CSV table of C-alpha atoms in Angstrom, one decimal:
chain,number,residue,atom,x,y,z
A,1,UNK,CA,41.3,259.4,-53.0
A,2,UNK,CA,42.7,261.1,-50.2
A,3,UNK,CA,45.9,259.8,-49.0
A,4,UNK,CA,46.0,257.3,-45.8
A,5,UNK,CA,47.2,258.5,-42.4
A,6,UNK,CA,50.3,255.9,-42.3
A,7,UNK,CA,53.7,256.1,-40.6
A,8,UNK,CA,55.4,257.5,-43.8
A,9,UNK,CA,56.7,260.7,-42.7
A,10,UNK,CA,58.1,263.1,-45.1
A,11,UNK,CA,59.8,260.9,-47.5
A,12,UNK,CA,56.8,259.8,-49.3
A,13,UNK,CA,56.5,263.2,-51.3
A,14,UNK,CA,60.3,263.3,-52.0
A,15,UNK,CA,59.8,259.8,-53.3
A,16,UNK,CA,57.0,260.4,-55.6
A,17,UNK,CA,58.8,263.5,-56.9
A,18,UNK,CA,62.2,262.0,-57.6
A,19,UNK,CA,61.0,259.4,-60.1
A,20,UNK,CA,62.7,256.4,-61.5
A,21,UNK,CA,63.2,256.8,-65.2
A,22,UNK,CA,67.1,256.8,-65.3
A,23,UNK,CA,68.9,253.6,-65.6
A,24,UNK,CA,69.1,251.3,-62.6
A,25,UNK,CA,67.5,248.3,-61.0
A,26,UNK,CA,63.9,247.4,-60.3
A,27,UNK,CA,63.2,244.1,-58.5
A,28,UNK,CA,59.8,243.0,-58.6
A,29,UNK,CA,58.9,240.2,-55.8
A,30,UNK,CA,56.2,237.8,-56.9
A,31,UNK,CA,55.4,236.6,-60.5
A,32,UNK,CA,51.9,236.5,-60.3
A,33,UNK,CA,49.3,238.9,-62.1
A,34,UNK,CA,50.3,241.7,-60.1
A,35,UNK,CA,54.1,241.1,-60.7
A,36,UNK,CA,53.6,240.3,-64.2
A,37,UNK,CA,51.8,243.4,-65.1
A,38,UNK,CA,54.3,245.6,-63.0
A,39,UNK,CA,57.2,244.1,-64.9
A,40,UNK,CA,56.1,244.5,-68.2
A,41,UNK,CA,54.6,247.9,-67.7
A,42,UNK,CA,58.2,249.2,-66.4
A,43,UNK,CA,59.6,248.2,-69.5
A,44,UNK,CA,56.9,249.3,-71.9
A,45,UNK,CA,56.7,252.9,-70.3
A,46,UNK,CA,60.3,253.6,-71.0
A,47,UNK,CA,62.3,252.1,-68.2
A,48,UNK,CA,65.8,251.4,-69.5
A,49,UNK,CA,67.3,249.8,-66.6
A,50,UNK,CA,67.6,246.2,-65.0
A,51,UNK,CA,64.5,244.5,-64.3
A,52,UNK,CA,64.4,241.4,-62.3
A,53,UNK,CA,61.3,239.5,-61.5
A,54,UNK,CA,61.4,236.8,-58.8
A,55,UNK,CA,58.7,234.2,-58.8
A,56,UNK,CA,58.5,231.2,-56.4
A,57,UNK,CA,56.6,229.0,-58.6
A,58,UNK,CA,58.2,227.4,-61.6
A,59,UNK,CA,55.8,228.9,-64.0
A,60,UNK,CA,55.9,232.2,-65.8
A,61,UNK,CA,53.3,234.5,-64.9
A,62,UNK,CA,49.6,233.4,-65.1
A,63,UNK,CA,46.1,234.1,-64.3
A,64,UNK,CA,44.4,232.4,-61.4
A,65,UNK,CA,40.5,232.8,-62.5
A,66,UNK,CA,40.4,229.8,-64.9
A,67,UNK,CA,41.6,227.6,-62.3
A,68,UNK,CA,38.3,227.2,-60.6
A,69,UNK,CA,36.5,226.9,-63.9
A,70,UNK,CA,38.0,225.9,-67.1
A,71,UNK,CA,41.0,224.3,-65.6
A,72,UNK,CA,39.5,222.7,-62.7
A,73,UNK,CA,36.5,221.4,-65.2
A,74,UNK,CA,39.0,219.7,-67.7
A,75,UNK,CA,38.0,222.0,-70.6
A,76,UNK,CA,41.4,224.0,-70.7
A,77,UNK,CA,45.2,222.8,-69.7
A,78,UNK,CA,47.0,224.7,-67.1
A,79,UNK,CA,49.5,226.1,-69.4
A,80,UNK,CA,46.5,228.0,-71.2
A,81,UNK,CA,46.6,230.3,-68.2
A,82,UNK,CA,49.8,231.9,-69.1
A,83,UNK,CA,49.7,235.7,-69.0
A,84,UNK,CA,53.4,236.5,-70.1
A,85,UNK,CA,55.5,233.7,-71.3
A,86,UNK,CA,59.0,233.5,-70.5
A,87,UNK,CA,60.0,234.3,-74.1
A,88,UNK,CA,58.0,237.6,-74.0
A,89,UNK,CA,59.8,238.5,-70.8
A,90,UNK,CA,63.0,237.9,-72.1
A,91,UNK,CA,62.2,239.9,-75.1
A,92,UNK,CA,61.3,242.8,-72.9
A,93,UNK,CA,65.0,242.3,-71.3
A,94,UNK,CA,63.2,241.1,-68.0
A,95,UNK,CA,65.5,238.8,-65.9
A,96,UNK,CA,62.8,236.3,-64.9
A,97,UNK,CA,64.0,234.0,-62.2
A,98,UNK,CA,61.3,231.2,-61.7
A,99,UNK,CA,61.5,229.1,-58.8
A,100,UNK,CA,63.3,231.8,-57.0
A,101,UNK,CA,61.7,233.3,-54.0
A,102,UNK,CA,62.9,236.2,-52.0
A,103,UNK,CA,64.2,235.1,-48.6
A,104,UNK,CA,64.9,238.7,-47.0
A,105,UNK,CA,64.7,242.3,-47.6
A,106,UNK,CA,67.3,244.3,-46.8
A,107,UNK,CA,65.9,247.7,-47.1
A,108,UNK,CA,68.7,249.6,-45.8
A,109,UNK,CA,71.3,248.2,-48.1
A,110,UNK,CA,68.4,248.0,-50.9
A,111,UNK,CA,69.0,244.5,-51.5
A,112,UNK,CA,66.8,241.2,-51.9
A,113,UNK,CA,68.4,238.1,-50.8
A,114,UNK,CA,66.9,235.1,-52.6
A,115,UNK,CA,66.2,231.3,-51.7
A,116,UNK,CA,69.1,230.3,-53.7
A,117,UNK,CA,71.5,232.2,-51.7
A,118,UNK,CA,72.2,234.9,-54.1
A,119,UNK,CA,71.5,238.6,-53.5
A,120,UNK,CA,69.8,241.3,-55.9
A,121,UNK,CA,70.5,244.9,-55.6
A,122,UNK,CA,67.7,247.5,-56.5
A,123,UNK,CA,66.9,251.0,-56.6
A,124,UNK,CA,63.2,250.6,-56.5
A,125,UNK,CA,61.3,247.6,-55.0
A,126,UNK,CA,58.0,246.4,-56.0
A,127,UNK,CA,56.2,243.9,-53.6
A,128,UNK,CA,53.9,241.7,-55.5
A,129,UNK,CA,54.0,238.7,-52.9
A,130,UNK,CA,50.3,237.7,-53.1
A,131,UNK,CA,48.6,235.6,-50.5
A,132,UNK,CA,47.9,232.0,-49.6
A,133,UNK,CA,44.6,230.2,-48.5
A,134,UNK,CA,44.0,230.4,-44.9
A,135,UNK,CA,44.0,226.9,-43.5
A,136,UNK,CA,42.0,226.9,-40.2
A,137,UNK,CA,43.6,225.2,-37.1
A,138,UNK,CA,41.2,222.4,-36.8
A,139,UNK,CA,41.8,218.6,-36.0
A,140,UNK,CA,42.5,216.8,-39.1
A,141,UNK,CA,42.9,219.4,-41.6
A,142,UNK,CA,46.4,218.0,-42.8
A,143,UNK,CA,44.7,214.6,-43.6
A,144,UNK,CA,44.8,213.4,-47.4
A,145,UNK,CA,42.0,214.5,-49.5
A,146,UNK,CA,41.8,218.0,-47.9
A,147,UNK,CA,42.5,220.6,-50.6
A,148,UNK,CA,42.9,224.5,-51.1
A,149,UNK,CA,42.9,226.1,-54.5
A,150,UNK,CA,45.3,229.0,-55.5
A,151,UNK,CA,47.9,227.6,-57.8
A,152,UNK,CA,47.8,225.4,-60.8
A,153,UNK,CA,48.9,222.4,-58.9
A,154,UNK,CA,46.3,223.0,-56.9
A,155,UNK,CA,43.7,222.8,-59.7
A,156,UNK,CA,45.3,219.8,-61.2
A,157,UNK,CA,45.1,217.9,-57.8
A,158,UNK,CA,41.5,218.7,-56.9
A,159,UNK,CA,40.3,217.9,-60.6
A,160,UNK,CA,41.6,214.2,-60.0
A,161,UNK,CA,39.1,213.8,-57.1
A,162,UNK,CA,35.9,215.0,-59.4
A,163,UNK,CA,33.5,213.2,-61.6
A,164,UNK,CA,30.3,211.2,-61.4
A,165,UNK,CA,29.6,209.5,-58.0
A,166,UNK,CA,32.4,211.5,-56.3
A,167,UNK,CA,31.4,213.6,-53.2
A,168,UNK,CA,32.9,216.9,-52.4
A,169,UNK,CA,32.6,219.0,-49.4
A,170,UNK,CA,33.3,222.7,-49.8
A,171,UNK,CA,34.1,224.8,-46.7
A,172,UNK,CA,33.5,228.4,-47.3
A,173,UNK,CA,30.7,230.1,-49.1
A,174,UNK,CA,32.7,232.8,-50.8
A,175,UNK,CA,33.5,233.3,-54.4
A,176,UNK,CA,36.2,230.6,-54.7
A,177,UNK,CA,33.8,228.1,-52.9
A,178,UNK,CA,31.0,228.7,-55.0
A,179,UNK,CA,33.0,228.5,-58.1
A,180,UNK,CA,34.6,225.1,-57.0
A,181,UNK,CA,30.9,223.9,-56.4
A,182,UNK,CA,29.5,224.9,-59.7
A,183,UNK,CA,32.5,223.2,-61.5
A,184,UNK,CA,32.2,220.2,-59.5
A,185,UNK,CA,28.7,219.7,-60.1
A,186,UNK,CA,29.1,220.2,-63.7
A,187,UNK,CA,31.5,217.3,-63.5
A,188,UNK,CA,29.0,215.0,-62.2
A,189,UNK,CA,30.0,215.3,-58.4
A,190,UNK,CA,27.6,215.4,-55.5
A,191,UNK,CA,28.5,218.7,-53.7
A,192,UNK,CA,27.9,220.1,-50.2
A,193,UNK,CA,28.8,223.7,-49.3
A,194,UNK,CA,29.4,224.5,-45.7
A,195,UNK,CA,29.0,228.2,-45.0
A,196,UNK,CA,29.5,229.4,-41.3
A,197,UNK,CA,27.4,232.7,-41.9
A,198,UNK,CA,24.1,233.3,-42.2
A,199,UNK,CA,24.5,234.1,-46.0
A,200,UNK,CA,26.5,233.4,-49.2
A,201,UNK,CA,29.4,236.1,-50.1
A,202,UNK,CA,28.3,238.4,-47.2
A,203,UNK,CA,31.4,240.6,-47.6
A,204,UNK,CA,31.1,241.6,-50.8
A,205,UNK,CA,27.5,241.6,-51.9
A,206,UNK,CA,24.0,242.7,-50.3
A,207,UNK,CA,21.4,239.9,-48.9
A,208,UNK,CA,19.5,239.9,-52.2
A,209,UNK,CA,22.4,238.6,-54.2
A,210,UNK,CA,23.0,236.1,-51.5
A,211,UNK,CA,19.7,234.7,-51.8
A,212,UNK,CA,20.0,234.7,-55.4
A,213,UNK,CA,23.4,232.8,-55.4
A,214,UNK,CA,21.8,230.2,-52.9
A,215,UNK,CA,18.8,229.6,-55.2
A,216,UNK,CA,21.2,229.4,-58.0
A,217,UNK,CA,23.2,226.4,-56.6
A,218,UNK,CA,20.1,224.7,-54.7
A,219,UNK,CA,18.6,224.4,-58.5
A,220,UNK,CA,21.7,222.8,-59.8
A,221,UNK,CA,21.6,220.2,-56.7
A,222,UNK,CA,24.1,221.7,-54.3
A,223,UNK,CA,23.4,221.0,-50.7
A,224,UNK,CA,23.9,224.6,-49.3
A,225,UNK,CA,24.1,224.7,-45.3
A,226,UNK,CA,24.4,227.9,-43.7
A,227,UNK,CA,25.3,228.7,-40.2
A,228,UNK,CA,27.3,225.7,-40.4
A,229,UNK,CA,30.9,225.1,-39.6
A,230,UNK,CA,33.6,222.5,-39.9
A,231,UNK,CA,34.7,221.0,-36.6
A,232,UNK,CA,37.2,218.5,-37.8
A,233,UNK,CA,38.3,216.2,-40.6
A,234,UNK,CA,38.2,212.8,-40.0
A,235,UNK,CA,39.1,209.5,-42.1
A,236,UNK,CA,37.2,206.6,-43.4
A,237,UNK,CA,38.3,203.2,-43.1
A,238,UNK,CA,39.9,203.8,-46.8
A,239,UNK,CA,41.5,206.8,-45.9
A,240,UNK,CA,39.2,209.0,-47.6
A,241,UNK,CA,38.2,212.2,-45.6
A,242,UNK,CA,34.9,212.9,-43.4
A,243,UNK,CA,33.8,216.4,-42.7
A,244,UNK,CA,32.4,216.7,-39.3
A,245,UNK,CA,30.3,219.6,-38.4
A,246,UNK,CA,29.9,221.6,-35.6
A,247,UNK,CA,26.9,219.9,-34.5
A,248,UNK,CA,28.4,216.6,-34.9
A,249,UNK,CA,27.1,215.5,-38.2
A,250,UNK,CA,29.5,213.8,-40.6
A,251,UNK,CA,29.7,213.9,-44.1
A,252,UNK,CA,31.7,211.1,-46.0
A,253,UNK,CA,33.5,212.6,-49.1
A,254,UNK,CA,36.2,212.1,-51.6
A,255,UNK,CA,37.6,215.5,-51.1
A,256,UNK,CA,37.3,218.5,-48.9
A,257,UNK,CA,37.9,222.0,-50.2
A,258,UNK,CA,38.8,224.8,-47.6
A,259,UNK,CA,37.7,228.1,-49.3
A,260,UNK,CA,37.5,230.0,-46.2
A,261,UNK,CA,39.9,233.2,-47.0
A,262,UNK,CA,43.2,234.4,-48.2
A,263,UNK,CA,46.1,235.4,-46.0
A,264,UNK,CA,48.4,238.1,-47.1
A,265,UNK,CA,52.1,236.8,-47.7
A,266,UNK,CA,53.4,240.0,-45.8
A,267,UNK,CA,56.1,238.3,-43.7
A,268,UNK,CA,59.1,239.6,-45.7
A,269,UNK,CA,57.8,243.2,-45.3
A,270,UNK,CA,57.1,242.9,-41.8
A,271,UNK,CA,60.7,241.5,-41.0
A,272,UNK,CA,62.0,244.4,-43.1
A,273,UNK,CA,60.2,247.0,-40.8
A,274,UNK,CA,57.9,247.7,-43.4
A,275,UNK,CA,54.3,248.9,-42.1
A,276,UNK,CA,51.8,246.1,-42.2
A,277,UNK,CA,48.1,245.6,-41.4
A,278,UNK,CA,47.0,242.3,-42.5
A,279,UNK,CA,48.8,243.1,-45.3
A,280,UNK,CA,51.6,245.7,-46.6
A,281,UNK,CA,50.2,249.3,-46.3
A,282,UNK,CA,50.4,251.5,-49.2
A,283,UNK,CA,49.1,254.8,-49.8
A,284,UNK,CA,47.4,256.1,-53.2
A,285,UNK,CA,50.6,255.9,-55.1
A,286,UNK,CA,51.3,252.2,-53.9
A,287,UNK,CA,54.0,253.5,-51.7
A,288,UNK,CA,54.8,251.7,-48.5
A,289,UNK,CA,56.3,253.2,-45.3
A,290,UNK,CA,59.9,252.4,-46.5
A,291,UNK,CA,61.4,254.9,-49.4
A,292,UNK,CA,61.6,253.2,-52.6
A,293,UNK,CA,59.5,250.4,-51.9
A,294,UNK,CA,56.0,249.8,-53.3
A,295,UNK,CA,53.3,246.9,-53.0
A,296,UNK,CA,50.4,246.0,-55.1
A,297,UNK,CA,47.9,242.9,-55.6
A,298,UNK,CA,46.7,240.5,-52.9
A,299,UNK,CA,49.2,241.5,-50.4
A,300,UNK,CA,48.7,245.8,-50.9
A,301,UNK,CA,46.2,247.3,-48.3
A,302,UNK,CA,44.9,250.4,-49.7
A,303,UNK,CA,43.6,253.2,-47.4
A,304,UNK,CA,40.0,253.5,-48.9
A,305,UNK,CA,36.8,255.2,-48.1
A,306,UNK,CA,35.4,253.5,-45.0
A,307,UNK,CA,38.6,252.2,-43.6
A,308,UNK,CA,41.9,250.0,-45.1
A,309,UNK,CA,40.9,247.5,-47.7
A,310,UNK,CA,42.9,244.5,-49.4
A,311,UNK,CA,40.9,243.6,-52.8
A,312,UNK,CA,41.7,240.2,-53.7
A,313,UNK,CA,40.6,240.1,-57.6
A,314,UNK,CA,42.2,239.6,-61.0
A,315,UNK,CA,41.5,243.2,-62.0
A,316,UNK,CA,42.8,244.9,-58.9
A,317,UNK,CA,45.9,242.7,-59.4
A,318,UNK,CA,46.2,243.8,-62.8
A,319,UNK,CA,45.3,247.4,-62.4
A,320,UNK,CA,47.4,248.1,-59.1
A,321,UNK,CA,50.6,246.4,-60.3
A,322,UNK,CA,50.4,248.9,-63.3
A,323,UNK,CA,49.9,251.9,-60.9
A,324,UNK,CA,52.9,250.7,-58.6
A,325,UNK,CA,55.3,250.3,-61.7
A,326,UNK,CA,54.2,254.0,-62.9
A,327,UNK,CA,54.6,255.3,-59.3
A,328,UNK,CA,58.1,253.5,-59.3
A,329,UNK,CA,59.1,255.3,-62.7
A,330,UNK,CA,57.6,258.8,-61.1
A,331,UNK,CA,54.6,258.7,-63.5
A,332,UNK,CA,52.0,257.7,-61.3
A,333,UNK,CA,48.7,259.1,-60.3
A,334,UNK,CA,46.4,258.0,-57.5
A,335,UNK,CA,45.1,254.9,-57.6
A,336,UNK,CA,41.5,254.6,-57.2
A,337,UNK,CA,40.1,251.1,-57.2
A,338,UNK,CA,36.8,250.3,-58.9
A,339,UNK,CA,36.0,247.0,-56.9
A,340,UNK,CA,35.5,245.3,-60.3
A,341,UNK,CA,34.9,241.4,-59.9
A,342,UNK,CA,33.3,238.9,-61.9
A,343,UNK,CA,32.4,235.2,-61.5
A,344,UNK,CA,31.1,232.5,-63.6
A,345,UNK,CA,29.0,229.7,-62.0
A,346,UNK,CA,27.1,227.3,-64.2
A,347,UNK,CA,25.8,229.4,-67.2
A,348,UNK,CA,25.5,232.4,-65.1
A,349,UNK,CA,27.8,235.5,-65.4
A,350,UNK,CA,28.0,237.5,-62.0
A,351,UNK,CA,29.5,241.2,-62.5
A,352,UNK,CA,30.5,243.4,-59.3
A,353,UNK,CA,31.4,246.9,-59.0
A,354,UNK,CA,32.1,249.2,-56.1
A,355,UNK,CA,32.2,248.8,-52.5
A,356,UNK,CA,29.1,246.9,-51.0
A,357,UNK,CA,30.5,247.6,-47.2
A,358,UNK,CA,29.6,251.3,-47.8
A,359,UNK,CA,25.9,250.7,-48.6
A,360,UNK,CA,23.0,251.5,-46.4
A,361,UNK,CA,20.1,249.8,-48.5
A,362,UNK,CA,19.9,247.3,-51.4
A,363,UNK,CA,17.4,247.9,-54.4
A,364,UNK,CA,16.7,244.8,-56.5
A,365,UNK,CA,15.3,245.4,-60.1
A,366,UNK,CA,13.3,242.7,-61.5
A,367,UNK,CA,14.4,241.3,-65.0
A,368,UNK,CA,11.4,240.7,-67.0
A,369,UNK,CA,11.6,237.3,-68.8
A,370,UNK,CA,15.1,236.4,-67.4
A,371,UNK,CA,16.8,234.7,-64.8
A,372,UNK,CA,18.8,237.4,-64.3
A,373,UNK,CA,19.4,240.1,-61.3
A,374,UNK,CA,20.2,243.6,-60.8
A,375,UNK,CA,21.2,244.8,-57.4
A,376,UNK,CA,21.8,248.4,-56.5
A,377,UNK,CA,23.4,249.3,-53.2
A,378,UNK,CA,22.8,252.8,-52.1
A,379,UNK,CA,24.5,254.9,-49.2
A,380,UNK,CA,22.6,257.1,-46.7
A,381,UNK,CA,22.1,259.8,-49.2
A,382,UNK,CA,20.9,257.6,-52.0
A,383,UNK,CA,24.1,257.5,-54.0
A,384,UNK,CA,25.0,254.3,-55.9
A,385,UNK,CA,28.3,252.6,-54.2
A,386,UNK,CA,27.9,249.1,-55.4
A,387,UNK,CA,26.0,247.0,-57.5
A,388,UNK,CA,25.8,243.3,-58.9
A,389,UNK,CA,24.5,242.2,-62.2
A,390,UNK,CA,23.8,238.6,-63.0
A,391,UNK,CA,23.3,237.9,-66.8
A,392,UNK,CA,22.7,241.5,-67.4
A,393,UNK,CA,25.6,242.9,-69.0
A,394,UNK,CA,23.7,246.0,-70.1
A,395,UNK,CA,22.7,247.1,-67.0
A,396,UNK,CA,26.1,246.6,-65.3
A,397,UNK,CA,27.7,249.4,-67.8
A,398,UNK,CA,24.9,251.6,-66.4
A,399,UNK,CA,25.9,250.7,-62.9
A,400,UNK,CA,29.5,251.3,-63.5
A,401,UNK,CA,28.8,254.9,-65.1
A,402,UNK,CA,26.6,255.8,-61.9
A,403,UNK,CA,29.2,254.7,-59.4
A,404,UNK,CA,32.1,256.9,-61.4
A,405,UNK,CA,29.4,259.9,-61.2
A,406,UNK,CA,28.4,259.0,-57.7
A,407,UNK,CA,24.8,259.4,-59.0
A,408,UNK,CA,21.8,259.6,-56.6
A,409,UNK,CA,18.7,257.3,-57.6
A,410,UNK,CA,15.2,257.4,-57.0
A,411,UNK,CA,14.5,253.6,-55.4
A,412,UNK,CA,10.9,253.5,-56.3
A,413,UNK,CA,11.6,254.2,-60.2
A,414,UNK,CA,14.5,251.7,-59.9
A,415,UNK,CA,12.3,248.9,-59.0
A,416,UNK,CA,10.2,249.4,-61.9
A,417,UNK,CA,11.2,247.4,-64.8
A,418,UNK,CA,8.8,249.2,-66.9
A,419,UNK,CA,10.7,252.3,-66.4
A,420,UNK,CA,14.1,252.7,-68.3
A,421,UNK,CA,16.9,252.3,-66.3
A,422,UNK,CA,18.7,255.4,-66.9
A,423,UNK,CA,15.5,257.4,-65.6
A,424,UNK,CA,16.1,256.0,-62.2
A,425,UNK,CA,18.8,258.8,-61.9
A,426,UNK,CA,18.0,262.0,-60.0
A,427,UNK,CA,18.9,265.2,-61.5
């Protein structure tokens, strides 16, 4: 992957060549998926200096995907999401400080001021500050009964509102919204999904997949309303929320969930003079515009084919967190994200790879005797740039190989289920 044209100057190459294997101090700001993997990778790849991991939540690093599924549904306790325990971090001599946020980055002094009034010096700094749910500026969104889902606490609060006879309105037809809708339906709740656009998950999948997801949820009793926005949140006589739609329709609810997107937590970086564009800009080595400062995970914006991209996924947070750590140690290689994402909804497994925004066409392959789906997205030259497999794990493996190879396919053969999938490749 080529390096982005960022305002980083000549310092980037010197930064990459210098390395960081000698003893010193590396501070990781943010103890989520990316931060946890960055900190542990540093030690496991031979760094002998001080490692400080700052986390504004009181928990050790944990995984977020189960929050909208098993934890929200009550099949798993919140503690089961733990990625690295405090004991594991201590065994690696990582100074984990839960409940301690970074308050200011003083990059000229190479120091992080913390929310507890202390200051931590660093030789290298890795920003893994993640993001937070977008809360639209609408009347009444601060009322009781309006939820977002990002943390373990969020999941537990929302879980208490679900169950038979309960009514849930989900605002946003993206992955979080649809996973919450599926889990709520399985709990017995009545669910309405409001999507302002003309189709579901439009930013990440092709139209055929959107239609399949809409049909899946409709089959499970979800009221999916496209081209429908939320205008305000009102209150019932007992204080429970009412969703007022753009057309004036009102929906009584026990809870409303806002799932309209994620905003990067890049304020610290901006205030420190680090280049940002709806997130912290990084090059292929996870380097920011400031020497010895790296970024990874939901907060990082990587220059990719087709423009800058901020990838919000479990896989990217892990992989980029590790990549940033290796770059800080002078062991890095250009990070090439795969766009891999997965989602569980009801009994369906949805697997995604590649970047749908690069596509010019979509080919759907029928799945004989199956409720599954295979969607292959091609660019103008007929090469695979993205794909989605629903309950088709074997086909998904072939998709990943094709994308890695930038393979060209014959759409006519691809659509024929009687032709082996591999035979659709040209050349």
